[in-house]
Short mmCIF file of C-alpha atoms in Angstrom, two decimals:
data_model
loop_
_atom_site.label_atom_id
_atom_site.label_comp_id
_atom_site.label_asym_id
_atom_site.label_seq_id
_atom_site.Cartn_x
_atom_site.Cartn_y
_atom_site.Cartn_z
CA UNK V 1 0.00 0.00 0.00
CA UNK V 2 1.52 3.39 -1.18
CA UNK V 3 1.20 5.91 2.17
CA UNK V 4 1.35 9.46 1.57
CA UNK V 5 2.89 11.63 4.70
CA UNK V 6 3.32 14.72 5.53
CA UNK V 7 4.31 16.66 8.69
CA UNK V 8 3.29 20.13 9.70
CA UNK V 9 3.10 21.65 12.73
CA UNK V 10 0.45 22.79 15.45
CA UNK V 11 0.18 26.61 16.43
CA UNK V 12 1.65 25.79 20.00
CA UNK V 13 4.60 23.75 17.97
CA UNK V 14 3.77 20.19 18.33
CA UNK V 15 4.35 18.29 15.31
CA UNK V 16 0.68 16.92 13.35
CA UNK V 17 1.14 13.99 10.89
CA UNK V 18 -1.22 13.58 7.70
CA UNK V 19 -1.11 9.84 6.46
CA UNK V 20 -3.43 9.37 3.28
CA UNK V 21 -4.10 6.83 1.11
CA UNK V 22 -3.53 5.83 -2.55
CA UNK V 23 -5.15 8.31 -4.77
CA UNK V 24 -5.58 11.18 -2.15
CA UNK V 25 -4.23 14.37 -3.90
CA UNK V 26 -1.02 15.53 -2.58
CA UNK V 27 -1.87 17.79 0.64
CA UNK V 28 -0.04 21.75 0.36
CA UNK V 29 1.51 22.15 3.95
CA UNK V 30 -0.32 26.36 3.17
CA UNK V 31 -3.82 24.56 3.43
CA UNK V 32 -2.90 23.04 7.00
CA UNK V 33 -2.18 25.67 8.98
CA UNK V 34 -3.28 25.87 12.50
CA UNK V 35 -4.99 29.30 13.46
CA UNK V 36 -5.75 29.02 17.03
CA UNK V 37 -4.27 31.43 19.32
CA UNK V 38 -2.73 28.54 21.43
CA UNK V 39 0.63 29.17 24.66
CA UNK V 40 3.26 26.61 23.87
CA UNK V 41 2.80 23.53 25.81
CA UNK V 42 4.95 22.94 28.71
CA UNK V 43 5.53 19.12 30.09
CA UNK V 44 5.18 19.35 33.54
CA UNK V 45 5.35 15.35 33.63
CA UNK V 46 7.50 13.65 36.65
CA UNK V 47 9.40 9.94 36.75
CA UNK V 48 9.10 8.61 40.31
CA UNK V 49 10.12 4.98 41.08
CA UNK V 50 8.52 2.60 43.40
CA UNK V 51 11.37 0.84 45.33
CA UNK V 52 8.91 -1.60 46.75
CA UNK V 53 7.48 -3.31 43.65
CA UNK V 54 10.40 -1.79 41.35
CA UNK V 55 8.10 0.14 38.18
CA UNK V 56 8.34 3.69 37.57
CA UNK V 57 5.12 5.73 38.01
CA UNK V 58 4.65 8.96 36.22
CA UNK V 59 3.40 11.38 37.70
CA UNK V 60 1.34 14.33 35.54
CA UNK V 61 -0.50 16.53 37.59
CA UNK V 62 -0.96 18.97 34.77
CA UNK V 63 -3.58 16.15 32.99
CA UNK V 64 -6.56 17.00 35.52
CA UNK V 65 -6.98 20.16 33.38
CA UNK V 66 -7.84 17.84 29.99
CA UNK V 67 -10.73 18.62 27.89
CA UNK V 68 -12.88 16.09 29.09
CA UNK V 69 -16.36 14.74 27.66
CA UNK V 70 -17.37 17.60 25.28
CA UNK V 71 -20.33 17.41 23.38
CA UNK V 72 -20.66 16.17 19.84
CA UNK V 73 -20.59 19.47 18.04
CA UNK V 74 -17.39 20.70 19.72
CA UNK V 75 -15.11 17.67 19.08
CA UNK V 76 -11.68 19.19 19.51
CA UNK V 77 -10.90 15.50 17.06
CA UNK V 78 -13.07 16.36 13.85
CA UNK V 79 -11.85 18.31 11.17
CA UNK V 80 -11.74 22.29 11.78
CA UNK V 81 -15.12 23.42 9.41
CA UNK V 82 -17.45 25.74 9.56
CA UNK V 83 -15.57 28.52 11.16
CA UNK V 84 -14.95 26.01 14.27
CA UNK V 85 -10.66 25.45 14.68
CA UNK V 86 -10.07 22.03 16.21
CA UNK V 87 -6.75 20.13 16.85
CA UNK V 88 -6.93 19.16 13.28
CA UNK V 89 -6.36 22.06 10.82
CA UNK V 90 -8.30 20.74 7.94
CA UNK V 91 -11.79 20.65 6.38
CA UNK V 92 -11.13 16.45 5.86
CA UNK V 93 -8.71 13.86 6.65
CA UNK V 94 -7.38 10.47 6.86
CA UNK V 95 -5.41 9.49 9.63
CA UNK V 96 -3.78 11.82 11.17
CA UNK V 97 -1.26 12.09 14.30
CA UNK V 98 -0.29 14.67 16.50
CA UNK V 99 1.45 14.95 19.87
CA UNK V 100 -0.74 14.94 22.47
CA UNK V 101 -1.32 18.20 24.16
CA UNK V 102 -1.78 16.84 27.69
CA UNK V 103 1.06 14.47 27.46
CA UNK V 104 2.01 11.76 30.38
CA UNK V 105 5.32 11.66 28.99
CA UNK V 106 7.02 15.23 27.34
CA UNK V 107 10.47 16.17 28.42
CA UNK V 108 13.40 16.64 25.63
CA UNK V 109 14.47 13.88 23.66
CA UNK V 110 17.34 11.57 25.63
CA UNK V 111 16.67 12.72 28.66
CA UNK V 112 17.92 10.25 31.50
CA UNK V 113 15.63 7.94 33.82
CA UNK V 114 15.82 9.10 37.31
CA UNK V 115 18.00 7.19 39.58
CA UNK V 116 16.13 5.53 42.60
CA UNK V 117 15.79 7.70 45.48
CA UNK V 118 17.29 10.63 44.00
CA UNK V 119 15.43 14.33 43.10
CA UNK V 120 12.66 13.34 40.39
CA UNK V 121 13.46 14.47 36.95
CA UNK V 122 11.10 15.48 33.43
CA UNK V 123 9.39 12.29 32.40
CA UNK V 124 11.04 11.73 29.12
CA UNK V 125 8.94 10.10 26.10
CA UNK V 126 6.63 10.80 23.44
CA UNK V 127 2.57 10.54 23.55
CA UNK V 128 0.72 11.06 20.32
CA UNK V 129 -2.86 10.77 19.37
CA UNK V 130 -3.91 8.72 16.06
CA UNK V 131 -7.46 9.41 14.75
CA UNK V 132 -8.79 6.94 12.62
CA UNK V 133 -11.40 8.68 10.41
CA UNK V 134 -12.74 12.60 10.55
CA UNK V 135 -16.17 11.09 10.92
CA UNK V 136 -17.03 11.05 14.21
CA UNK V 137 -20.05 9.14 14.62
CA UNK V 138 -18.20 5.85 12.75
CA UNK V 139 -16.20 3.76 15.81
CA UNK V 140 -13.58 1.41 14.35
CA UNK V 141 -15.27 -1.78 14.05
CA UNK V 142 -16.88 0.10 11.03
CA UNK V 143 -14.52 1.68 9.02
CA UNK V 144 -13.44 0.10 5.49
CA UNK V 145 -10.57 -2.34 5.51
CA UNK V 146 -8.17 0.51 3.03
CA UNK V 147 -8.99 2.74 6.21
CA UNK V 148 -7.88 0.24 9.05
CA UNK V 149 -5.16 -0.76 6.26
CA UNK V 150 -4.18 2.81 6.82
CA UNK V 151 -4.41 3.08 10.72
CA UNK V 152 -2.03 -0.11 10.16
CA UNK V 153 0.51 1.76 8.06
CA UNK V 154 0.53 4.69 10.49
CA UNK V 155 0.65 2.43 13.98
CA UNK V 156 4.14 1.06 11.94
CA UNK V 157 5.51 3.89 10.94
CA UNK V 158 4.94 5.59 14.19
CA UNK V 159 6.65 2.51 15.77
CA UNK V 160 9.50 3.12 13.51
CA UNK V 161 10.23 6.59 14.23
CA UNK V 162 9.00 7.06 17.69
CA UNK V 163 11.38 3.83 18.82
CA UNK V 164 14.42 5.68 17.23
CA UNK V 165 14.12 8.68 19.27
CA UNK V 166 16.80 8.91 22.01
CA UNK V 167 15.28 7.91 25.44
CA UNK V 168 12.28 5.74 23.85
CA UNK V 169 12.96 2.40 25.15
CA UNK V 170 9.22 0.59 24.41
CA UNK V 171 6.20 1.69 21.66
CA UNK V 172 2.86 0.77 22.79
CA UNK V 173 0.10 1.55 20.45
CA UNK V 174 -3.53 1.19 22.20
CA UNK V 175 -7.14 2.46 21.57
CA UNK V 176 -9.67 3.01 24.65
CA UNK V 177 -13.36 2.80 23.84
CA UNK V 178 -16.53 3.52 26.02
CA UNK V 179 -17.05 5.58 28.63
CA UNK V 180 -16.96 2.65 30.88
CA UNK V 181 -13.21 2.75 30.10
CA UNK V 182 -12.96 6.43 31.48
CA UNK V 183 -12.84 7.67 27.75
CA UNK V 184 -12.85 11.45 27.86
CA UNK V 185 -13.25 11.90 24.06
CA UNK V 186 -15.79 9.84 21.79
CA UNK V 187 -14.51 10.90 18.40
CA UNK V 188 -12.39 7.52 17.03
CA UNK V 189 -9.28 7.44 17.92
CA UNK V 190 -6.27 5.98 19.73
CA UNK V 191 -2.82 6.58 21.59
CA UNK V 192 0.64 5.98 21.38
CA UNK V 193 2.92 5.88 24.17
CA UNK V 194 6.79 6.27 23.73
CA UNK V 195 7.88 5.27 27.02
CA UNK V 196 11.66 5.91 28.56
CA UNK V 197 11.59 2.40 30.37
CA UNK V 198 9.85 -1.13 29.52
CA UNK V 199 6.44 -1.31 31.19
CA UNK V 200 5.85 -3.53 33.76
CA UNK V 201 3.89 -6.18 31.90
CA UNK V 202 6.04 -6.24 28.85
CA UNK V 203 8.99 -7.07 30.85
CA UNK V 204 7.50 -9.99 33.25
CA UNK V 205 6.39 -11.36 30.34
CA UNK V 206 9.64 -11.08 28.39
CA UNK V 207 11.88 -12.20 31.85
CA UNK V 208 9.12 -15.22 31.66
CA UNK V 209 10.41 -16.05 28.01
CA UNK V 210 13.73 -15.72 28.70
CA UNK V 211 13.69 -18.31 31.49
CA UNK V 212 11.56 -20.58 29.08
CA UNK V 213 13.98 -20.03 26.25
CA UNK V 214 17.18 -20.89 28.81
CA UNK V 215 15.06 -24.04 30.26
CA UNK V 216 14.20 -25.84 26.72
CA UNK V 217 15.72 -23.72 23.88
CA UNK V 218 11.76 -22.52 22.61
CA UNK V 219 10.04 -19.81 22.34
CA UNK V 220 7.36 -19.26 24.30
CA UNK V 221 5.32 -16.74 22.38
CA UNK V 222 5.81 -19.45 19.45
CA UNK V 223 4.74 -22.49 21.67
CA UNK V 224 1.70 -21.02 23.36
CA UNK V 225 0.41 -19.62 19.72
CA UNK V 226 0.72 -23.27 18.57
CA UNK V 227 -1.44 -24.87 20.95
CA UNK V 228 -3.52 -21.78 21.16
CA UNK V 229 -4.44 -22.69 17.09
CA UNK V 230 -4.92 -26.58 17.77
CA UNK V 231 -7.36 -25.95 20.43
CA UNK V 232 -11.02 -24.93 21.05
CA UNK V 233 -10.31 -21.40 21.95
CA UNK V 234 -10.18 -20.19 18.86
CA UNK V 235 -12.46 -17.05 17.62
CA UNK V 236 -10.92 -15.92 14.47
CA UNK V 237 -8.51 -17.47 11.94
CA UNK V 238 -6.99 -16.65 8.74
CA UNK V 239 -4.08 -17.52 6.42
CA UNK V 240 -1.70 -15.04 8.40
CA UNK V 241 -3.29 -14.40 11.65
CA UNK V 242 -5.32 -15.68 14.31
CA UNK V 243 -7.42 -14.59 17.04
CA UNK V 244 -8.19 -16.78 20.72
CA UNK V 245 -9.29 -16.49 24.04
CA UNK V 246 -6.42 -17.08 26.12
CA UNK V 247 -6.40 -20.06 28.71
CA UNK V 248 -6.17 -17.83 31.47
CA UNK V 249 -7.96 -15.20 30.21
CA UNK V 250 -8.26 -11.85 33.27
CA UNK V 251 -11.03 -10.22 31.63
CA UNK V 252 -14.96 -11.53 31.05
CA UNK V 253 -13.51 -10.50 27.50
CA UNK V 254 -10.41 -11.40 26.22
CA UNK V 255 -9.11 -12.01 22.82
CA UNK V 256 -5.47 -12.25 21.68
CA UNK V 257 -4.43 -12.16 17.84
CA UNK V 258 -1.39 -13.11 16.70
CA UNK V 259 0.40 -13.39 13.42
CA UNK V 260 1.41 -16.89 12.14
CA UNK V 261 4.81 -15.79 10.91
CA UNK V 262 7.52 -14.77 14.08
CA UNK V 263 7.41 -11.06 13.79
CA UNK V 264 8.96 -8.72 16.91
CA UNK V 265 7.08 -5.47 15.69
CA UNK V 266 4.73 -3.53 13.60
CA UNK V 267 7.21 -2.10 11.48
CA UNK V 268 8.23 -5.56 10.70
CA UNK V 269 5.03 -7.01 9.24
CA UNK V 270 5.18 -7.99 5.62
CA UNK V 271 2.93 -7.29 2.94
CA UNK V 272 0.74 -10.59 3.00
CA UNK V 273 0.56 -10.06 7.13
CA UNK V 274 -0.76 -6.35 6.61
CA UNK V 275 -3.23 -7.30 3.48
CA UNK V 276 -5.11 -9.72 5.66
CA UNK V 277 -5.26 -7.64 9.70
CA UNK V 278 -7.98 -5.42 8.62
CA UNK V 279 -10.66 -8.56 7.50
CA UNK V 280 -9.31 -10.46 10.28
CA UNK V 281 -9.28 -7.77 12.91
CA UNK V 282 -12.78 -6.19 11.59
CA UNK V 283 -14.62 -9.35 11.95
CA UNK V 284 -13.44 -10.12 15.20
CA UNK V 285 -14.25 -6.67 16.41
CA UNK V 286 -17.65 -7.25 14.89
CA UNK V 287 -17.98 -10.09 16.99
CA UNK V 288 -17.46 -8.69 20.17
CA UNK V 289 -20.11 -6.00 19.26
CA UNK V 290 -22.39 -8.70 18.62
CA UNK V 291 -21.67 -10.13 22.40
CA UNK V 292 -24.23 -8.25 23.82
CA UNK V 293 -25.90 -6.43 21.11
CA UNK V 294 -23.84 -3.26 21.36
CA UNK V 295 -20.69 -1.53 21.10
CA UNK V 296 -18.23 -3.45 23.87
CA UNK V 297 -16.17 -1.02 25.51
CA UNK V 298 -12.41 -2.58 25.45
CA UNK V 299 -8.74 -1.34 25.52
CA UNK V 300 -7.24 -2.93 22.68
CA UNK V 301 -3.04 -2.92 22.66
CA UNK V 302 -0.22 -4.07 20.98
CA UNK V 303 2.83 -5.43 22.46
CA UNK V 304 5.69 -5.92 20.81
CA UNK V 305 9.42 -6.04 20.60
CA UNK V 306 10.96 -3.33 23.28
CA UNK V 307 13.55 -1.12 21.17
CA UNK V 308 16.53 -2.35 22.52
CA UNK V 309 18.24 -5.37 22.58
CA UNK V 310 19.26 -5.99 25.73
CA UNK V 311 15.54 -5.39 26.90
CA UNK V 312 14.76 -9.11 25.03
CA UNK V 313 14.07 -7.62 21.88
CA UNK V 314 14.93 -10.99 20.08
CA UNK V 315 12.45 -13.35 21.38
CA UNK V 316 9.37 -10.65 21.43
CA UNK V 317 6.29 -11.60 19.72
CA UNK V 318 4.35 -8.76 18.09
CA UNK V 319 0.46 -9.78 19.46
CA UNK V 320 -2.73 -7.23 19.95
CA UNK V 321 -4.53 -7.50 23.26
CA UNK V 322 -8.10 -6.62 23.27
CA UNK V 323 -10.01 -7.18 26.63
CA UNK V 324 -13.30 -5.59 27.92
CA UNK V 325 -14.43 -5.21 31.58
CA UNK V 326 -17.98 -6.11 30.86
CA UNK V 327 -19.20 -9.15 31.81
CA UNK V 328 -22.46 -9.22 31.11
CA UNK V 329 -25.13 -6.67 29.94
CA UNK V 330 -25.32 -4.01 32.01
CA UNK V 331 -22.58 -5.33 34.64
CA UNK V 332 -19.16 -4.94 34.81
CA UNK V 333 -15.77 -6.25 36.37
CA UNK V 334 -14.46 -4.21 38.87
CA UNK V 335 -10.85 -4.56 40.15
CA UNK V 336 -11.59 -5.07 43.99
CA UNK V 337 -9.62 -6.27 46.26
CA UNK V 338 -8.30 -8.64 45.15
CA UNK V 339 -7.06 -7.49 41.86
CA UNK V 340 -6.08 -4.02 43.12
CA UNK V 341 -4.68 -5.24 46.68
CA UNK V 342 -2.89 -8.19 45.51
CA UNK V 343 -2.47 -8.16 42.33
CA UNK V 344 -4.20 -11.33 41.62
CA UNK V 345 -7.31 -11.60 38.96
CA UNK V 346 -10.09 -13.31 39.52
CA UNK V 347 -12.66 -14.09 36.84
CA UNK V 348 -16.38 -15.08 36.50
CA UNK V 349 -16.49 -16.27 33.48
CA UNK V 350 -14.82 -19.27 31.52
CA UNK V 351 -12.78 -18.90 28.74
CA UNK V 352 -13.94 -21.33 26.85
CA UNK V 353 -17.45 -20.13 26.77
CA UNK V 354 -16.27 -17.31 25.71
CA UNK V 355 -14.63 -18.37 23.21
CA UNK V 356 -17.52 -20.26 21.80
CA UNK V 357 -20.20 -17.40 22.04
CA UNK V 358 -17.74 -15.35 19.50
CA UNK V 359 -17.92 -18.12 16.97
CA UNK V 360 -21.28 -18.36 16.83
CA UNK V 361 -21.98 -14.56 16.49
#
């Protein structure tokens, strides 16, 4: 798929990236610029590290001010029309994305972690925002396939650039959808987070797959996606990816998909890989719609190869994690005490079943 790209810049300075597809005329940087009166943003974004369970927390006090749950008609997402300027300075897009202006993460590039126990220092990083379509009423379950071919191409090439920045140490592309999930904004669209460390899931998981690899010379990502596509948990399946309910699923909704071939990131995705995601990926997101007869809120994530090497780059496994906290209509999965005290999940609802329901649908 040919991309076109462009990069222009925000009145406050942050940098706005235009992704179109084939056969989109060539966009003139002098039709994209941003007339809002806005200060230059200022990260304000802290590192702090828990000694006790060793993960970083960042802290970024300046977020509480974020535009939060406007109506329809003032979108700061759509397109700017109409004599309205938004956060996109253009009558239509594609995909577009832009640095986010209430960042988590925001200090200058290369900035060093914080030691432990010393003076906190800027939170180093990147956090964009991708937004899939300038419609605002269509959620992503219902775009085209060219358009989530194109949210494909950009979630790569953001991965590409954002993991060569000085400082970035893991890319995690995610979407949050439904106001159950604390969504502030309706209009379509996603995040990306460059973070300065590996996150604390990434790396038990990769520390797990090291041991497994130094125990019996396998890969674990490799082994459990094998048995995952001989078994009965499977929702989804195609010639280059499929989708399952993991065995130990956390969430009354879980579904992992996974491309056949070994691939650490979305950069590294061949052609055949990125032909077939958006029929795959559409018609499982289709299912879980169809769960209980309406739009499932979820968090849906990739994970994938941390930048480095010595952060187990080698034997990551590029998967998407989508997971809902809804477990039935009208009820939902807290994280009690159990799950927020300890740590430890506890879930009403068997995988299997699961699994089985988003078949049928």
């Amino acid at each position: 798929m040919t991309v076109q790209k462009l990069s222009t810049r925000m009145a406050d300075g942050r940098e706005i990236l235009w992704f179109d597809g084939p056969g989109h005329p060539p966009r003139d940087p002098a039709d994209l610029v941003d007339r809002r009166d806005l200060p230059r943003v200022t990260p304000a974004s802290q590192l702090r590290y828990d000694a006790l369970a060793g993960e970083w927390v960042a802290i970024a006090a300046h977020r509480q001010d974020r535009t939060y749950k406007p109506p329809a008609d003032q979108c700061p997402l759509c397109p700017s029309r109409d004599g309205r300027l938004t956060e996109v300075p253009s009558p239509e897009y594609g995909v577009v994305a832009f640095e986010n202006r209430f960042p988590s993460f925001g200090s200058a590039p290369g900035a060093p972690l914080p030691v432990p126990g010393e003076v906190p220092e800027a939170a180093s990083g990147r956090c964009e925002v991708v937004c899939f379509t300038d419609d605002h009423s269509v959620p992503f379950s219902r775009l085209p396939p060219e358009r989530v071919r194109l949210v494909l191409e950009a979630w790569a090439d953001r991965t590409a650039e954002l993991g060569a920045r000085p400082g970035v140490r893991y890319v995690f592309p995610f979407e949050n959808r439904g106001a159950e999930i604390g969504v502030t904004l309706s209009h379509p669209h996603g995040q990306i987070y460059a973070y300065p460390y590996v996150p604390p899931f990434p790396q038990r998981m990769l520390a797990h797959v090291a041991a497994h690899r130094e125990a019996t010379g396998e890969n674990l990502f490799d082994s459990l996606l094998a048995e995952e596509r001989a078994g009965e948990r499977v929702v989804v399946s195609g010639e280059h990816w499929t989708a399952f309910v993991p065995a130990a699923a956390r969430w009354p909704v879980e579904v992992h998909l996974y491309p056949h071939r070994p691939t650490p990131d979305l950069p590294a995705l061949d052609e055949a890989q990125r032909a077939e995601f958006p029929h795959v990926y559409l018609d499982l997101l289709r299912r879980l719609d169809a769960l209980y007869d309406d739009e499932l809120p979820y968090v849906a994530g990739w994970n994938q190869a941390p930048v480095r090497e010595s952060d187990g780059r080698a034997d990551a496994r590029l998967h998407l994690r989508v997971h809902s906290i809804r477990r039935a209509p009208g009820k939902i999965k807290y994280l009690a005490g159990s799950e927020s005290g300890a740590g430890a999940f506890i879930s009403d609802v068997l995988p299997e079943a699961v699994a089985e329901r988003l078949r049928e649908l």
